[in-house]
PDB file of C-alpha atoms in Angstrom:
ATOM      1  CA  UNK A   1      -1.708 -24.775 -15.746  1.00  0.00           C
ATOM      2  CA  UNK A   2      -0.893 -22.588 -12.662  1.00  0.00           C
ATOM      3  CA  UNK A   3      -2.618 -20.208 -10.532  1.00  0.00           C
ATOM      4  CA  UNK A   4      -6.679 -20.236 -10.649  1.00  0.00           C
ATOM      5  CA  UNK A   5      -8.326 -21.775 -13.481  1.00  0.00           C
ATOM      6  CA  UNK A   6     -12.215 -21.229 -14.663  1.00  0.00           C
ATOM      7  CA  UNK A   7     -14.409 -22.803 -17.017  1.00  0.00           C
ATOM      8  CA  UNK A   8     -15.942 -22.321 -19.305  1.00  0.00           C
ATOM      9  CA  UNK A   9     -15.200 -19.023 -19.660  1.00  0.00           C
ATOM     10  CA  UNK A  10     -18.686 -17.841 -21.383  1.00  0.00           C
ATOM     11  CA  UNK A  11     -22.052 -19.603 -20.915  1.00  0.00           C
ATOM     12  CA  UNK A  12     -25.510 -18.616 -21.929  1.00  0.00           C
ATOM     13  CA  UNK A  13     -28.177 -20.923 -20.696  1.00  0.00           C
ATOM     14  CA  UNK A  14     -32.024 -20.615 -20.458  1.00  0.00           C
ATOM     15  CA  UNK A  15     -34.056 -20.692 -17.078  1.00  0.00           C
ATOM     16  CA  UNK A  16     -34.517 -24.373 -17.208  1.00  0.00           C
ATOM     17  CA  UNK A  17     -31.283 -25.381 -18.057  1.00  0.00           C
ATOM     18  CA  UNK A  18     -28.884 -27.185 -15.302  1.00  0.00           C
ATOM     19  CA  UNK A  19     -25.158 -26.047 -15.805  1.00  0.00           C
ATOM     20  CA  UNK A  20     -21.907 -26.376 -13.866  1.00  0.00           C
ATOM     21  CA  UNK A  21     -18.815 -23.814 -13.706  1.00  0.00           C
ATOM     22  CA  UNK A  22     -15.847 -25.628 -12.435  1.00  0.00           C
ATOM     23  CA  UNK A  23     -12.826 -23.935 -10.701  1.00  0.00           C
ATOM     24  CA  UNK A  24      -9.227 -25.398  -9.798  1.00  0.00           C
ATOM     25  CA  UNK A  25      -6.423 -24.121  -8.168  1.00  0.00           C
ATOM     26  CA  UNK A  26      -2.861 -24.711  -8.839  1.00  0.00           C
ATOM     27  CA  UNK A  27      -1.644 -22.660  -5.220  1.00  0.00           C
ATOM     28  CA  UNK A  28      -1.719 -25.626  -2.460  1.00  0.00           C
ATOM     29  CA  UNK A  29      -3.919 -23.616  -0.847  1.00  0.00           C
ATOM     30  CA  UNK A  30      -6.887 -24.313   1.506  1.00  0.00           C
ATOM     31  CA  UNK A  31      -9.881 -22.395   1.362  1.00  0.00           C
ATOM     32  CA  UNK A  32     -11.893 -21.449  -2.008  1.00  0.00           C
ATOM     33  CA  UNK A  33     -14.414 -18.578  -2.641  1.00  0.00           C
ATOM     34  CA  UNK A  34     -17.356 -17.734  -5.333  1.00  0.00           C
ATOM     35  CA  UNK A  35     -17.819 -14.842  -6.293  1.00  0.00           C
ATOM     36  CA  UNK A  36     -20.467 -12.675  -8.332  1.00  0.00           C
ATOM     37  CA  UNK A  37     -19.370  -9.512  -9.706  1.00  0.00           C
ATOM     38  CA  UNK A  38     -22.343  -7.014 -11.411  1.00  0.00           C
ATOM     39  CA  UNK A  39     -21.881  -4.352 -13.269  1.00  0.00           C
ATOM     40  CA  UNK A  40     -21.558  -1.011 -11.120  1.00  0.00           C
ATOM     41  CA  UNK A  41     -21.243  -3.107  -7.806  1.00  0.00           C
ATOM     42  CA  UNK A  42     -18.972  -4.700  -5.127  1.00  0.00           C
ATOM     43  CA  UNK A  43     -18.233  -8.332  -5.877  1.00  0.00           C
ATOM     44  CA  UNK A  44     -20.294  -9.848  -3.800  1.00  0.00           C
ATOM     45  CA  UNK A  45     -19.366 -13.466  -2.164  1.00  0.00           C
ATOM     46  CA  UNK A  46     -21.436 -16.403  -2.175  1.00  0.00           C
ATOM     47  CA  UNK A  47     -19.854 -19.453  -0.657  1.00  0.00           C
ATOM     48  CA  UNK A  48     -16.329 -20.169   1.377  1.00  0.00           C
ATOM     49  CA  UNK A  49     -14.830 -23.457   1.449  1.00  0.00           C
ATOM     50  CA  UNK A  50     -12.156 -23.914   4.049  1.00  0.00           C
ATOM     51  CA  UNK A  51     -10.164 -27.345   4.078  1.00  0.00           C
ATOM     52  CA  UNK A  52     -13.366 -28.746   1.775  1.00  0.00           C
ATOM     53  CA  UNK A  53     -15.592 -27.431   4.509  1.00  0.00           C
ATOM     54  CA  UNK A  54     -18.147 -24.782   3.933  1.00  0.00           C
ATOM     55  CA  UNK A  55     -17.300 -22.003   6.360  1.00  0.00           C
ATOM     56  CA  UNK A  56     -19.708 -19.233   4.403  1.00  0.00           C
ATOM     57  CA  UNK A  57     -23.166 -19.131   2.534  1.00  0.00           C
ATOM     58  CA  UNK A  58     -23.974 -15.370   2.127  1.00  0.00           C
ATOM     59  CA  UNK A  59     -27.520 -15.959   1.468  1.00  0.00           C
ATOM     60  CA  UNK A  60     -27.558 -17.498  -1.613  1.00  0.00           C
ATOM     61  CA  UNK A  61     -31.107 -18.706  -3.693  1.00  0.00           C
ATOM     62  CA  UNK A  62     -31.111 -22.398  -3.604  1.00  0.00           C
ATOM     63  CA  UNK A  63     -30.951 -22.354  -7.278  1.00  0.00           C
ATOM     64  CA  UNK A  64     -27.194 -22.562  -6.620  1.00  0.00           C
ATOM     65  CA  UNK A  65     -25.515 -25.271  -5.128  1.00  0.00           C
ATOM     66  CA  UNK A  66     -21.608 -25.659  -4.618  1.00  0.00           C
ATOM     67  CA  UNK A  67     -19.492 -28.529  -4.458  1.00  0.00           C
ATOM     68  CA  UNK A  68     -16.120 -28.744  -3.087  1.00  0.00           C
ATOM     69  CA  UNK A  69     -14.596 -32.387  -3.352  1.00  0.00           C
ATOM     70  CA  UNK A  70     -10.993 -31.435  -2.637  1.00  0.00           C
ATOM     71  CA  UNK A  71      -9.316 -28.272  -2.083  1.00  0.00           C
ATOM     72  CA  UNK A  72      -8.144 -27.970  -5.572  1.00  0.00           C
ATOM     73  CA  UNK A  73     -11.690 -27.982  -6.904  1.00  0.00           C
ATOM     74  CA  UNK A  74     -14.758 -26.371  -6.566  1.00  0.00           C
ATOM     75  CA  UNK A  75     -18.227 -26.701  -8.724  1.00  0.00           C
ATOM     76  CA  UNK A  76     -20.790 -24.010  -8.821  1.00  0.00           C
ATOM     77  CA  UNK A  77     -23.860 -26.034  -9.705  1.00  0.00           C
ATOM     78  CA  UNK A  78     -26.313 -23.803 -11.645  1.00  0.00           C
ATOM     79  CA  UNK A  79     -30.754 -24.642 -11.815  1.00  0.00           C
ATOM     80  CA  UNK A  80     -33.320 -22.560 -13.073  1.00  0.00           C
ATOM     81  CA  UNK A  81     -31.525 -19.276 -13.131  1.00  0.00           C
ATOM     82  CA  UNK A  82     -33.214 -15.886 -13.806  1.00  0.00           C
ATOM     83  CA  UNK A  83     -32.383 -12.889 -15.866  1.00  0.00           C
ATOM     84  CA  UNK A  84     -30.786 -11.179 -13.101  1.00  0.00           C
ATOM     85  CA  UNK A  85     -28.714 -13.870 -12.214  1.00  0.00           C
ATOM     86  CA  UNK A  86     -26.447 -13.136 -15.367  1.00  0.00           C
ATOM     87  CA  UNK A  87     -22.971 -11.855 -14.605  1.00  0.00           C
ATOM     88  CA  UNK A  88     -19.425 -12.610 -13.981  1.00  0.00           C
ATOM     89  CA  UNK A  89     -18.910 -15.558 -11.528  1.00  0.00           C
ATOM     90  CA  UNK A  90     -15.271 -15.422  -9.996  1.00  0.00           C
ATOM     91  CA  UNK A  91     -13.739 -18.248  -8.107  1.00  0.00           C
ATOM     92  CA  UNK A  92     -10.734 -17.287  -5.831  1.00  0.00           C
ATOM     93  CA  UNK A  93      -8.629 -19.098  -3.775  1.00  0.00           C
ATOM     94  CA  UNK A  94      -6.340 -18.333  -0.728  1.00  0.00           C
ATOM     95  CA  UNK A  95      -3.835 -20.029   2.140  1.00  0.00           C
ATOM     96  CA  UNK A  96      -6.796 -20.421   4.499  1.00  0.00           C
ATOM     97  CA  UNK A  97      -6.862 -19.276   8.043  1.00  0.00           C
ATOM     98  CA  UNK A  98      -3.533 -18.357   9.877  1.00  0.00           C
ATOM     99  CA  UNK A  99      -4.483 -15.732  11.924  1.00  0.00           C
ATOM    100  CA  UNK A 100      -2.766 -13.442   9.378  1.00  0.00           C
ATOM    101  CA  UNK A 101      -4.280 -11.567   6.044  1.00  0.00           C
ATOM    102  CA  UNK A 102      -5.023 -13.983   3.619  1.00  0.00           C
ATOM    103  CA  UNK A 103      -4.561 -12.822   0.238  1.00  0.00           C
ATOM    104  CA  UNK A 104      -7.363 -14.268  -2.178  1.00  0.00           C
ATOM    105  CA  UNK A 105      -6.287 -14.879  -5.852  1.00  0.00           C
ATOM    106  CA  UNK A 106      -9.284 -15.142  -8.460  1.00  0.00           C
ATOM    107  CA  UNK A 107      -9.671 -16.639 -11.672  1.00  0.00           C
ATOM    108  CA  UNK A 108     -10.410 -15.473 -15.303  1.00  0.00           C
ATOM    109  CA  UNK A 109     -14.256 -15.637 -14.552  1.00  0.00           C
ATOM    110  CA  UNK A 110     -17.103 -17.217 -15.770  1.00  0.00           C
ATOM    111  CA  UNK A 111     -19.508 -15.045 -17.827  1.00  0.00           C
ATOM    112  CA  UNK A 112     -23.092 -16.439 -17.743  1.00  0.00           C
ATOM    113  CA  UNK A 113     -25.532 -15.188 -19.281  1.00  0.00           C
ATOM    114  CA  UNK A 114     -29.302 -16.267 -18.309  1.00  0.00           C
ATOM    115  CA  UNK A 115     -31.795 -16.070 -20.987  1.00  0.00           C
TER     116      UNK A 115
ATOM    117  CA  UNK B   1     -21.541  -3.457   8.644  1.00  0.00           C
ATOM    118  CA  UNK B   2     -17.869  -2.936   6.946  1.00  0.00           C
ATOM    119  CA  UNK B   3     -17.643  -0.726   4.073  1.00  0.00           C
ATOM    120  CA  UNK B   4     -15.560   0.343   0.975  1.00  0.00           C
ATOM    121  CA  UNK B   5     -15.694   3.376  -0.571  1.00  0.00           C
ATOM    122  CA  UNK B   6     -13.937   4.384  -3.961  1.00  0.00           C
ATOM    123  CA  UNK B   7     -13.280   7.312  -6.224  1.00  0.00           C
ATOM    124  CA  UNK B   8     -13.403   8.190  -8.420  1.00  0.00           C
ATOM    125  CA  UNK B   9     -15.546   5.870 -10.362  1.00  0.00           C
ATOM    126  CA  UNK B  10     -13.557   6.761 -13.501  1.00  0.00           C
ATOM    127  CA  UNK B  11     -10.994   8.733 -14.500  1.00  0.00           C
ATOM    128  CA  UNK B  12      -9.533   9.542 -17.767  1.00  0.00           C
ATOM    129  CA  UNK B  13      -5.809  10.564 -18.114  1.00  0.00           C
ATOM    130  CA  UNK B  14      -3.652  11.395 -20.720  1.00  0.00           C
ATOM    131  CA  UNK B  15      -0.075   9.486 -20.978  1.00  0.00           C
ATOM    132  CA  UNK B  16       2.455  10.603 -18.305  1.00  0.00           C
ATOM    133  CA  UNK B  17      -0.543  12.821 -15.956  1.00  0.00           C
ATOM    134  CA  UNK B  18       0.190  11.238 -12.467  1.00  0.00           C
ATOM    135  CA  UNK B  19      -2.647  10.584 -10.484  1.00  0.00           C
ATOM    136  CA  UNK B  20      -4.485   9.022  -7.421  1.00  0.00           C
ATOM    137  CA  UNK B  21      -7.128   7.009  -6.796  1.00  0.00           C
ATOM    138  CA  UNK B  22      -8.655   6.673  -3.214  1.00  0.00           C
ATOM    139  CA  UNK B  23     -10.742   4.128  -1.026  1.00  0.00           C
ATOM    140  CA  UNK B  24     -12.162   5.219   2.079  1.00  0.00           C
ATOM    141  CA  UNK B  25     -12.838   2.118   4.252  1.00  0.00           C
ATOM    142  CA  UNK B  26     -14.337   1.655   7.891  1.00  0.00           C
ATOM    143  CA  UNK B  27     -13.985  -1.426   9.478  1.00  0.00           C
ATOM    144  CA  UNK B  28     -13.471  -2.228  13.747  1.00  0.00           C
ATOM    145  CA  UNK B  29     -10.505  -3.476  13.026  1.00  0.00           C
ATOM    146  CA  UNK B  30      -8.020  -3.772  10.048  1.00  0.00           C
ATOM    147  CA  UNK B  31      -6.340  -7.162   9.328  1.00  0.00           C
ATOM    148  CA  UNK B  32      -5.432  -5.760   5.960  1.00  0.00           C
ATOM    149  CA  UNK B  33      -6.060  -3.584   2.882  1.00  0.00           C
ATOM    150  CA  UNK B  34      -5.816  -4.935  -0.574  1.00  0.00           C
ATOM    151  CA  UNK B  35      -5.745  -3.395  -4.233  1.00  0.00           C
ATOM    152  CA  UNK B  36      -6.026  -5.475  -7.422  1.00  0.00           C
ATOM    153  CA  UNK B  37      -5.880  -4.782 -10.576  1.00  0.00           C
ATOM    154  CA  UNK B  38      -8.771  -6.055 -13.361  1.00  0.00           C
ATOM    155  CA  UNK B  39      -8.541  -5.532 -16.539  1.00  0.00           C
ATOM    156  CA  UNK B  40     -12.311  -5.964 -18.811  1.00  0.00           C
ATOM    157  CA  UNK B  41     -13.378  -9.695 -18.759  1.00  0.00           C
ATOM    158  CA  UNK B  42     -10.807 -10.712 -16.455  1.00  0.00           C
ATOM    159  CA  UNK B  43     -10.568 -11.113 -12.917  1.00  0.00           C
ATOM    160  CA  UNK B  44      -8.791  -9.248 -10.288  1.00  0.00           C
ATOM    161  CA  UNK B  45      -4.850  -9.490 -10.774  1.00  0.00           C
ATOM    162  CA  UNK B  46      -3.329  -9.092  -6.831  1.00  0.00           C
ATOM    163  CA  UNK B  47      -0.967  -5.743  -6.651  1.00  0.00           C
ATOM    164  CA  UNK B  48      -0.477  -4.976  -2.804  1.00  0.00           C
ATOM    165  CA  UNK B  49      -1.487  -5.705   0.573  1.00  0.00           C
ATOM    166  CA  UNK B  50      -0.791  -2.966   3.345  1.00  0.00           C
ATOM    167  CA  UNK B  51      -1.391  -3.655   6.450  1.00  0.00           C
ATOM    168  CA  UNK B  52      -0.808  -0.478   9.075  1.00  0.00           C
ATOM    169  CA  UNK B  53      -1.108   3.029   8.948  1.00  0.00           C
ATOM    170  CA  UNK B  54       2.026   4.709   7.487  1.00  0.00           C
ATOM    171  CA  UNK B  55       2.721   1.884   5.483  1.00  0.00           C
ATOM    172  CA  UNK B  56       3.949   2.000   1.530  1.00  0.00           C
ATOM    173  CA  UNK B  57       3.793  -0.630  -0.994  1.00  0.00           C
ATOM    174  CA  UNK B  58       5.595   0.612  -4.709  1.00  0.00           C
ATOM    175  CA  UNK B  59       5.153  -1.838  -7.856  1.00  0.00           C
ATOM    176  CA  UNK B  60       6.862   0.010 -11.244  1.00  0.00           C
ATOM    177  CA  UNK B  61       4.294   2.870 -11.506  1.00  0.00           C
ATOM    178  CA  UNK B  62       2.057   2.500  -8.961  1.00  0.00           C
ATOM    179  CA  UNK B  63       2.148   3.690  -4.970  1.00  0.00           C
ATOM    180  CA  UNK B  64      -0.052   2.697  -2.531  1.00  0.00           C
ATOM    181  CA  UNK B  65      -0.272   4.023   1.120  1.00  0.00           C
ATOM    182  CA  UNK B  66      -2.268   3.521   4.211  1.00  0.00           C
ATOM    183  CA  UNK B  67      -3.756   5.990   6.971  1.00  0.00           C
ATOM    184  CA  UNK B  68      -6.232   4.992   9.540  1.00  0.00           C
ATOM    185  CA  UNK B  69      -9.374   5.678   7.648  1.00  0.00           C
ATOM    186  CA  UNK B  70      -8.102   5.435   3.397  1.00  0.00           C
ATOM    187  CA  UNK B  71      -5.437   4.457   1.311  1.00  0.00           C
ATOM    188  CA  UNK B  72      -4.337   5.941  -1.777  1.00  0.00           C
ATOM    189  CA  UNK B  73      -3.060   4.078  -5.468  1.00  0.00           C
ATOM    190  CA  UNK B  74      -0.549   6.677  -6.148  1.00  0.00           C
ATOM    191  CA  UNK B  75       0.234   6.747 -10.494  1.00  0.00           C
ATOM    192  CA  UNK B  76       3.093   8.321 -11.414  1.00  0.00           C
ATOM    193  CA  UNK B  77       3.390   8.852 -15.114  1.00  0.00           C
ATOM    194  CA  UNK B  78       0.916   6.258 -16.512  1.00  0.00           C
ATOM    195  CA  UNK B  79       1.060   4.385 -19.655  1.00  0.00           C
ATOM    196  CA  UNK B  80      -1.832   3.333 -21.857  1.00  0.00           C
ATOM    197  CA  UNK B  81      -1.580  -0.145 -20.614  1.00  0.00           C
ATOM    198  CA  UNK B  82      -1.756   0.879 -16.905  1.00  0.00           C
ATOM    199  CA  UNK B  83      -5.989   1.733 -18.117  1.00  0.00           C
ATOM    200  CA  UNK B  84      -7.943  -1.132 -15.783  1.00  0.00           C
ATOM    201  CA  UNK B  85     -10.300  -0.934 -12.921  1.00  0.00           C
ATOM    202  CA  UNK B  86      -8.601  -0.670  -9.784  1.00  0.00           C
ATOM    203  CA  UNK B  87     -10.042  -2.341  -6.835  1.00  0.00           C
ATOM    204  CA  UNK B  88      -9.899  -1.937  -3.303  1.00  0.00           C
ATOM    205  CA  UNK B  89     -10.647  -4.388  -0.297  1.00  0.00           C
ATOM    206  CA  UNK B  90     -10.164  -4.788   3.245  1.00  0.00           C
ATOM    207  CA  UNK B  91     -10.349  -7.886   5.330  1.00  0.00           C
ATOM    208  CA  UNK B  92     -11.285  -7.262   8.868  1.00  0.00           C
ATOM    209  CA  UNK B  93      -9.347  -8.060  12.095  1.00  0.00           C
ATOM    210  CA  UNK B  94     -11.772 -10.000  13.920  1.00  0.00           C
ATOM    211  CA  UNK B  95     -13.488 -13.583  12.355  1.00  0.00           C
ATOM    212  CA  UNK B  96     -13.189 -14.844   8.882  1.00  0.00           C
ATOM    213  CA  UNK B  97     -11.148 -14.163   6.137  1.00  0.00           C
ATOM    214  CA  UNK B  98     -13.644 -12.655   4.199  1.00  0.00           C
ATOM    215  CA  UNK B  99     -12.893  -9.602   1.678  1.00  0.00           C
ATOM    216  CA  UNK B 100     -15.122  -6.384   1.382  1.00  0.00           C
ATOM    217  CA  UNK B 101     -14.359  -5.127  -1.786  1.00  0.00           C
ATOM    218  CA  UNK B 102     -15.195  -1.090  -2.985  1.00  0.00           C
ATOM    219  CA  UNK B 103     -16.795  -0.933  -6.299  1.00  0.00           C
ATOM    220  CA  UNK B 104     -13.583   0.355  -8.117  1.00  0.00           C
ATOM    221  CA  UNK B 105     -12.148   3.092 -10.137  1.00  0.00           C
ATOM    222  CA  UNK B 106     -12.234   3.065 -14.174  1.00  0.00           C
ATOM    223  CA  UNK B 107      -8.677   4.315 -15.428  1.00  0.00           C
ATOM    224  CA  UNK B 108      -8.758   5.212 -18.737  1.00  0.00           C
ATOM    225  CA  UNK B 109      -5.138   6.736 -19.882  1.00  0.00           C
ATOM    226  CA  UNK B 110      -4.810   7.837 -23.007  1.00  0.00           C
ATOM    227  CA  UNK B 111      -1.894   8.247 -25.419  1.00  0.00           C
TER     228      UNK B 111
END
């Protein structure tokens, strides 16, 4: 495998399911990201994770949770979505912090689906 | 707050009718400016990162440059294949390394 890796890649779940997405990174790098990406708007972060260490929660519902046990890998636990929360979920990953522009590399995406 | 402006939001060409697309960003201070690439279901591919005004980044058909307040994606004689949305970000001088994406352009080129 090499670069950013997502799965599954499509998941439909109902508002009282629990559900994981899982993300690894092939890059050596440092610092993880989730994304959500709607239709018609800016991808929109959710969480940073910088040398396993959450650096950023962009004011995300409680109903999910992230987990970062190394820097390779990074879980977006999922609990008693809504309707609205349906849409692509994008992890990326980058170098981490050097003072310089980081360039962030993403994944193929998880499409969810909340019934 | 930051923010990334795009357009068009889509734009239809036919086969060899160059182009640009532009994204209008204002930030207090620019670390960098990013396009990627995504083609439908996907997520963003990485093309260029510019980084002062006056700079140019060239990948096969595709241009980008930099000014102070926008940068343009330049497409010179597209190809069917080059249809994706194009996606702009900027990632600001001062604190994290946090992107602030535009909401893209649609390119549609058709044979």
């Amino acid at each position: 495998e090499t670069g950013v890796t997502q799965t599954p890649r499509h998941l439909v779940m109902g508002m009282t399911n629990k559900k994981s997405l899982k993300c690894e990174q092939h890059l050596g790098h440092n610092a993880m990201y989730w994304y959500k990406q709607s239709a018609k708007k800016p991808l929109e972060l959710m969480f940073v994770y910088n040398f396993k260490e959450q650096t950023e929660n962009n004011s995300v519902p409680s109903r999910f949770s992230p987990e970062c046990p190394n820097s390779s890998h990074l879980f977006l636990h999922l609990h008693t979505l809504q309707p609205e929360d349906s849409a692509l979920y994008l992890c990326a990953s980058s170098q981490g912090w050097s003072g310089g522009t980081d360039t962030q590399y993403f994944g193929p995406g998880t499409r969810l689906t909340v019934l | 707050e930051d923010q990334v402006t795009q357009s068009p939001e889509a734009l239809r060409l036919q086969e060899g009718e160059s182009s640009s697309l532009n994204c209008s960003y204002t930030v207090s201070g620019l670390r960098g400016l990013f396009w990627y690439r995504q083609d439908p279901g996907k997520g963003p591919e990485f093309l260029f990162t510019l980084y002062s005004a006056g700079e140019e980044k060239e990948k096969e058909r595709l241009k980008a440059t930099l000014t102070k307040k926008e940068s343009f994606l330049h497409i010179t004689a597209p190809k069917p294949e080059d249809s994706a949305t194009y996606l702009c970000a900027v990632q600001e001088l001062e604190g994290a390394n946090n992107l602030f994406f535009g909401t893209g352009t649609r390119l549609t080129v058709i044979p």
